Amino acid sequence: MDYLGVHVNDGDDAGRSFADEYGWEFPILSDNDWQQISQWGIAGHPATILIDEFGRVAGGFYGPGDASSWDDLASNLG
Amino acid sequence: MKRLFLLALLVPAIAVACGGSDGGSDGLAEAPTAPAAPPSAEPAEPAEQESSDASGEPQGEEIGEQRSIGDTEGGDEAATDPTEPAAEPAEPAADPAEPAADPAAPREEDTSRPVAPVLVGTTLDGEPLSLEDFKGRPIIVKVFADH
């Protein structure tokens, strides 16, 4: 599964240090002013959104999520 | 006269009786009509077997062809009957193959899901990035901040 991060608030340096702290190696888009992600209807963070192979939103949740949150998300991929 | 008359009646009857057991010509003239059918049927069967042996290098295809040929030729009813029950079990054999093929087949697009909005810009490392780059495979988008 591929990951794409979208960092909001606080500038790129803060986002880079946060990603390094958690060992995230996937690409992270800089969106400090929420200009990009606000078009998705996302109004808070953290948020997780699943995009299917057809470029459609298959599900998502706010917060860090628990096991059931991820299971529900994975079930949307059939 | 009566004796002569009785003899005249008995002689042909005796002749018929003796001729049938001995294989006389008069007796065989009527009898062959019934046995004539089996000999004519017997050569027909080996003829079909020979044609099957000559035409059939791959056995499976040839068996199917022979059955279809037999049906089209209007052969014996006994020959058509075994082919029909053989064709029916072939259909349920194809049914279990379909559910096995479904998991392997690519998923169909769920058009009820909203299309993801455009997501394009630069990464924290300054590289250009677009959500379109990931199209064709599922992806998880993580929105985060450090506080």
mmCIF file of C-alpha atoms in Angstrom:
data_model
loop_
_atom_site.group_PDB
_atom_site.id
_atom_site.type_symbol
_atom_site.label_atom_id
_atom_site.label_comp_id
_atom_site.label_asym_id
_atom_site.label_seq_id
_atom_site.Cartn_x
_atom_site.Cartn_y
_atom_site.Cartn_z
ATOM 1 C CA MET A 1 0.000 0.000 0.000
ATOM 2 C CA ASP A 2 1.301 3.413 -0.953
ATOM 3 C CA TYR A 3 1.104 6.372 1.381
ATOM 4 C CA LEU A 4 0.965 10.042 0.656
ATOM 5 C CA GLY A 5 1.312 12.565 3.467
ATOM 6 C CA VAL A 6 -0.198 16.010 3.483
ATOM 7 C CA HIS A 7 1.336 18.305 6.054
ATOM 8 C CA VAL A 8 -0.750 21.238 7.254
ATOM 9 C CA ASN A 9 0.229 24.130 9.551
ATOM 10 C CA ASP A 10 3.586 25.124 10.947
ATOM 11 C CA GLY A 11 5.744 25.177 7.829
ATOM 12 C CA ASP A 12 7.773 22.593 5.999
ATOM 13 C CA ASP A 13 10.584 22.332 8.519
ATOM 14 C CA ALA A 14 8.195 21.317 11.265
ATOM 15 C CA GLY A 15 6.609 18.794 8.964
ATOM 16 C CA ARG A 16 9.962 17.347 7.982
ATOM 17 C CA SER A 17 11.073 16.896 11.564
ATOM 18 C CA PHE A 18 7.747 15.269 12.458
ATOM 19 C CA ALA A 19 8.083 12.797 9.560
ATOM 20 C CA ASP A 20 11.659 12.009 10.513
ATOM 21 C CA GLU A 21 10.658 11.441 14.119
ATOM 22 C CA TYR A 22 8.171 8.744 13.068
ATOM 23 C CA GLY A 23 10.337 7.353 10.301
ATOM 24 C CA TRP A 24 7.960 8.241 7.517
ATOM 25 C CA GLU A 25 9.681 7.788 4.189
ATOM 26 C CA PHE A 26 6.680 8.272 1.909
ATOM 27 C CA PRO A 27 6.276 11.541 -0.012
ATOM 28 C CA ILE A 28 4.663 14.374 1.941
ATOM 29 C CA LEU A 29 2.889 17.219 0.231
ATOM 30 C CA SER A 30 3.268 20.645 1.734
ATOM 31 C CA ASP A 31 -0.110 22.306 2.311
ATOM 32 C CA ASN A 32 0.502 24.789 5.071
ATOM 33 C CA ASP A 33 -2.449 26.972 4.251
ATOM 34 C CA TRP A 34 -4.909 24.059 3.787
ATOM 35 C CA GLN A 35 -5.525 25.234 0.263
ATOM 36 C CA GLN A 36 -5.298 21.732 -1.212
ATOM 37 C CA ILE A 37 -6.835 19.527 1.421
ATOM 38 C CA SER A 38 -9.729 21.856 2.218
ATOM 39 C CA GLN A 39 -11.141 20.942 -1.183
ATOM 40 C CA TRP A 40 -11.560 17.426 0.154
ATOM 41 C CA GLY A 41 -13.803 18.612 2.963
ATOM 42 C CA ILE A 42 -11.131 17.851 5.528
ATOM 43 C CA ALA A 43 -11.474 20.239 8.444
ATOM 44 C CA GLY A 44 -9.123 18.754 11.008
ATOM 45 C CA HIS A 45 -6.119 16.603 11.600
ATOM 46 C CA PRO A 46 -4.950 13.965 11.777
ATOM 47 C CA ALA A 47 -7.104 12.456 9.092
ATOM 48 C CA THR A 48 -6.738 9.333 7.000
ATOM 49 C CA ILE A 49 -8.347 8.936 3.581
ATOM 50 C CA LEU A 50 -8.315 5.847 1.389
ATOM 51 C CA ILE A 51 -8.267 6.417 -2.366
ATOM 52 C CA ASP A 52 -9.028 3.376 -4.484
ATOM 53 C CA GLU A 53 -7.221 2.439 -7.661
ATOM 54 C CA PHE A 54 -9.744 4.414 -9.688
ATOM 55 C CA GLY A 55 -8.992 7.695 -7.927
ATOM 56 C CA ARG A 56 -12.179 7.628 -5.853
ATOM 57 C CA VAL A 57 -12.545 8.209 -2.114
ATOM 58 C CA ALA A 58 -13.198 4.804 -0.578
ATOM 59 C CA GLY A 59 -13.355 5.877 3.068
ATOM 60 C CA GLY A 60 -11.535 7.592 5.864
ATOM 61 C CA PHE A 61 -11.553 8.632 9.496
ATOM 62 C CA TYR A 62 -10.359 11.397 11.780
ATOM 63 C CA GLY A 63 -7.876 10.788 14.564
ATOM 64 C CA PRO A 64 -5.121 8.236 14.843
ATOM 65 C CA GLY A 65 -7.617 5.414 14.376
ATOM 66 C CA ASP A 66 -7.688 2.047 16.044
ATOM 67 C CA ALA A 67 -7.633 -1.505 14.714
ATOM 68 C CA SER A 68 -11.300 -1.449 13.772
ATOM 69 C CA SER A 69 -10.869 1.830 11.918
ATOM 70 C CA TRP A 70 -8.151 0.357 9.746
ATOM 71 C CA ASP A 71 -10.039 -2.898 9.289
ATOM 72 C CA ASP A 72 -13.101 -1.017 8.083
ATOM 73 C CA LEU A 73 -10.950 0.970 5.722
ATOM 74 C CA ALA A 74 -9.252 -2.117 4.341
ATOM 75 C CA SER A 75 -12.592 -3.844 3.815
ATOM 76 C CA ASN A 76 -13.507 -1.113 1.343
ATOM 77 C CA LEU A 77 -10.875 -2.459 -0.993
ATOM 78 C CA GLY A 78 -12.710 -5.798 -1.218
ATOM 79 C CA MET B 1 -59.040 -90.463 -50.205
ATOM 80 C CA LYS B 2 -59.123 -89.169 -46.700
ATOM 81 C CA ARG B 3 -55.733 -90.717 -46.073
ATOM 82 C CA LEU B 4 -54.343 -89.129 -49.182
ATOM 83 C CA PHE B 5 -55.787 -85.817 -48.131
ATOM 84 C CA LEU B 6 -54.290 -86.107 -44.675
ATOM 85 C CA LEU B 7 -50.961 -87.076 -46.151
ATOM 86 C CA ALA B 8 -51.127 -84.124 -48.470
ATOM 87 C CA LEU B 9 -51.576 -81.896 -45.430
ATOM 88 C CA LEU B 10 -48.940 -83.588 -43.285
ATOM 89 C CA VAL B 11 -46.162 -83.793 -45.877
ATOM 90 C CA PRO B 12 -45.682 -80.011 -46.242
ATOM 91 C CA ALA B 13 -45.897 -79.599 -42.500
ATOM 92 C CA ILE B 14 -43.221 -82.222 -41.946
ATOM 93 C CA ALA B 15 -41.133 -80.731 -44.714
ATOM 94 C CA VAL B 16 -41.309 -77.322 -43.109
ATOM 95 C CA ALA B 17 -40.470 -78.757 -39.723
ATOM 96 C CA CYS B 18 -37.483 -80.679 -41.055
ATOM 97 C CA GLY B 19 -36.373 -77.873 -43.295
ATOM 98 C CA GLY B 20 -36.334 -75.353 -40.417
ATOM 99 C CA SER B 21 -34.162 -77.519 -38.206
ATOM 100 C CA ASP B 22 -31.882 -78.660 -40.991
ATOM 101 C CA GLY B 23 -31.509 -75.240 -42.502
ATOM 102 C CA GLY B 24 -33.536 -75.895 -45.605
ATOM 103 C CA SER B 25 -33.959 -73.243 -48.217
ATOM 104 C CA ASP B 26 -37.683 -72.789 -47.610
ATOM 105 C CA GLY B 27 -37.229 -72.347 -43.917
ATOM 106 C CA LEU B 28 -34.371 -69.832 -44.290
ATOM 107 C CA ALA B 29 -36.311 -67.721 -46.706
ATOM 108 C CA GLU B 30 -38.595 -66.579 -43.956
ATOM 109 C CA ALA B 31 -36.203 -66.837 -41.030
ATOM 110 C CA PRO B 32 -33.456 -64.556 -42.411
ATOM 111 C CA THR B 33 -35.701 -61.533 -42.207
ATOM 112 C CA ALA B 34 -35.353 -61.440 -38.453
ATOM 113 C CA PRO B 35 -31.612 -62.238 -38.225
ATOM 114 C CA ALA B 36 -30.878 -59.921 -41.119
ATOM 115 C CA ALA B 37 -31.061 -56.900 -38.842
ATOM 116 C CA PRO B 38 -28.267 -57.882 -36.419
ATOM 117 C CA PRO B 39 -25.681 -58.458 -39.138
ATOM 118 C CA SER B 40 -26.516 -55.143 -40.726
ATOM 119 C CA ALA B 41 -26.219 -53.393 -37.339
ATOM 120 C CA GLU B 42 -22.950 -55.065 -36.419
ATOM 121 C CA PRO B 43 -20.897 -53.701 -39.312
ATOM 122 C CA ALA B 44 -22.288 -50.255 -38.621
ATOM 123 C CA GLU B 45 -20.783 -50.154 -35.143
ATOM 124 C CA PRO B 46 -17.231 -51.054 -36.142
ATOM 125 C CA ALA B 47 -17.491 -48.511 -38.910
ATOM 126 C CA GLU B 48 -18.074 -45.813 -36.318
ATOM 127 C CA GLN B 49 -15.225 -47.080 -34.188
ATOM 128 C CA GLU B 50 -12.868 -47.072 -37.125
ATOM 129 C CA SER B 51 -13.831 -43.534 -37.998
ATOM 130 C CA SER B 52 -13.267 -42.506 -34.404
ATOM 131 C CA ASP B 53 -9.867 -44.163 -34.282
ATOM 132 C CA ALA B 54 -8.792 -42.653 -37.563
ATOM 133 C CA SER B 55 -9.990 -39.145 -36.839
ATOM 134 C CA GLY B 56 -9.112 -39.005 -33.180
ATOM 135 C CA GLU B 57 -5.609 -37.981 -32.267
ATOM 136 C CA PRO B 58 -6.652 -35.723 -29.371
ATOM 137 C CA GLN B 59 -9.157 -37.835 -27.513
ATOM 138 C CA GLY B 60 -11.173 -35.186 -25.726
ATOM 139 C CA GLU B 61 -11.986 -33.123 -28.791
ATOM 140 C CA GLU B 62 -12.702 -36.114 -30.879
ATOM 141 C CA ILE B 63 -15.102 -37.539 -28.381
ATOM 142 C CA GLY B 64 -17.045 -34.349 -28.458
ATOM 143 C CA GLU B 65 -16.959 -34.278 -32.242
ATOM 144 C CA GLN B 66 -18.088 -37.849 -32.510
ATOM 145 C CA ARG B 67 -21.008 -37.169 -30.253
ATOM 146 C CA SER B 68 -22.017 -34.159 -32.216
ATOM 147 C CA ILE B 69 -21.573 -35.996 -35.475
ATOM 148 C CA GLY B 70 -23.649 -38.854 -34.169
ATOM 149 C CA ASP B 71 -26.393 -36.451 -33.219
ATOM 150 C CA THR B 72 -26.377 -34.697 -36.548
ATOM 151 C CA GLU B 73 -26.386 -37.949 -38.479
ATOM 152 C CA GLY B 74 -29.544 -38.942 -36.722
ATOM 153 C CA GLY B 75 -28.047 -42.119 -35.343
ATOM 154 C CA ASP B 76 -29.504 -44.505 -32.840
ATOM 155 C CA GLU B 77 -31.419 -43.073 -29.964
ATOM 156 C CA ALA B 78 -29.089 -44.937 -27.666
ATOM 157 C CA ALA B 79 -26.217 -42.936 -29.117
ATOM 158 C CA THR B 80 -27.913 -39.596 -28.575
ATOM 159 C CA ASP B 81 -29.019 -40.302 -25.037
ATOM 160 C CA PRO B 82 -25.553 -40.729 -23.529
ATOM 161 C CA THR B 83 -24.370 -37.489 -25.069
ATOM 162 C CA GLU B 84 -27.062 -35.379 -23.442
ATOM 163 C CA PRO B 85 -26.402 -36.436 -19.864
ATOM 164 C CA ALA B 86 -22.702 -35.994 -20.543
ATOM 165 C CA ALA B 87 -23.271 -32.392 -21.600
ATOM 166 C CA GLU B 88 -25.322 -31.504 -18.525
ATOM 167 C CA PRO B 89 -22.635 -32.317 -15.948
ATOM 168 C CA ALA B 90 -20.229 -30.188 -17.946
ATOM 169 C CA GLU B 91 -22.198 -27.041 -17.063
ATOM 170 C CA PRO B 92 -21.914 -27.361 -13.280
ATOM 171 C CA ALA B 93 -18.213 -27.936 -13.807
ATOM 172 C CA ALA B 94 -17.981 -24.483 -15.370
ATOM 173 C CA ASP B 95 -19.901 -22.831 -12.540
ATOM 174 C CA PRO B 96 -17.323 -23.474 -9.805
ATOM 175 C CA ALA B 97 -14.695 -22.063 -12.127
ATOM 176 C CA GLU B 98 -16.396 -18.661 -12.125
ATOM 177 C CA PRO B 99 -16.109 -17.930 -8.398
ATOM 178 C CA ALA B 100 -12.486 -18.978 -8.615
ATOM 179 C CA ALA B 101 -11.896 -16.468 -11.393
ATOM 180 C CA ASP B 102 -13.623 -13.595 -9.577
ATOM 181 C CA PRO B 103 -10.949 -13.016 -6.909
ATOM 182 C CA ALA B 104 -8.284 -12.923 -9.559
ATOM 183 C CA ALA B 105 -10.211 -10.568 -11.804
ATOM 184 C CA PRO B 106 -9.658 -6.814 -11.384
ATOM 185 C CA ARG B 107 -12.284 -5.014 -9.362
ATOM 186 C CA GLU B 108 -14.898 -2.983 -11.079
ATOM 187 C CA GLU B 109 -14.999 0.735 -10.478
ATOM 188 C CA ASP B 110 -17.478 1.798 -7.805
ATOM 189 C CA THR B 111 -18.967 4.889 -9.375
ATOM 190 C CA SER B 112 -20.952 5.643 -6.213
ATOM 191 C CA ARG B 113 -17.750 6.778 -4.559
ATOM 192 C CA PRO B 114 -16.827 10.456 -4.970
ATOM 193 C CA VAL B 115 -13.901 11.242 -7.186
ATOM 194 C CA ALA B 116 -10.970 12.430 -5.139
ATOM 195 C CA PRO B 117 -10.327 16.156 -5.589
ATOM 196 C CA VAL B 118 -7.166 17.348 -7.186
ATOM 197 C CA LEU B 119 -4.150 17.133 -4.952
ATOM 198 C CA VAL B 120 -1.054 18.620 -6.511
ATOM 199 C CA GLY B 121 1.872 20.635 -5.255
ATOM 200 C CA THR B 122 5.381 20.182 -3.955
ATOM 201 C CA THR B 123 6.676 17.870 -1.296
ATOM 202 C CA LEU B 124 8.534 18.897 1.825
ATOM 203 C CA ASP B 125 11.667 18.046 -0.136
ATOM 204 C CA GLY B 126 10.692 20.420 -2.954
ATOM 205 C CA GLU B 127 9.714 17.713 -5.453
ATOM 206 C CA PRO B 128 6.565 18.064 -7.584
ATOM 207 C CA LEU B 129 3.818 15.668 -6.568
ATOM 208 C CA SER B 130 0.314 14.870 -7.777
ATOM 209 C CA LEU B 131 -2.286 12.366 -6.657
ATOM 210 C CA GLU B 132 -2.569 11.380 -10.308
ATOM 211 C CA ASP B 133 0.869 9.835 -9.983
ATOM 212 C CA PHE B 134 -0.699 7.086 -7.867
ATOM 213 C CA LYS B 135 -3.691 6.349 -10.059
ATOM 214 C CA GLY B 136 -4.140 2.661 -10.799
ATOM 215 C CA ARG B 137 -3.351 1.521 -7.282
ATOM 216 C CA PRO B 138 -4.940 2.299 -3.919
ATOM 217 C CA ILE B 139 -3.289 4.864 -1.706
ATOM 218 C CA ILE B 140 -3.714 6.153 1.829
ATOM 219 C CA VAL B 141 -3.528 9.905 2.276
ATOM 220 C CA LYS B 142 -2.392 10.995 5.734
ATOM 221 C CA VAL B 143 -3.218 14.542 6.739
ATOM 222 C CA PHE B 144 -1.182 15.628 9.734
ATOM 223 C CA ALA B 145 0.433 18.455 11.599
ATOM 224 C CA ASP B 146 2.996 18.430 14.343
ATOM 225 C CA HIS B 147 0.671 19.758 17.001
#
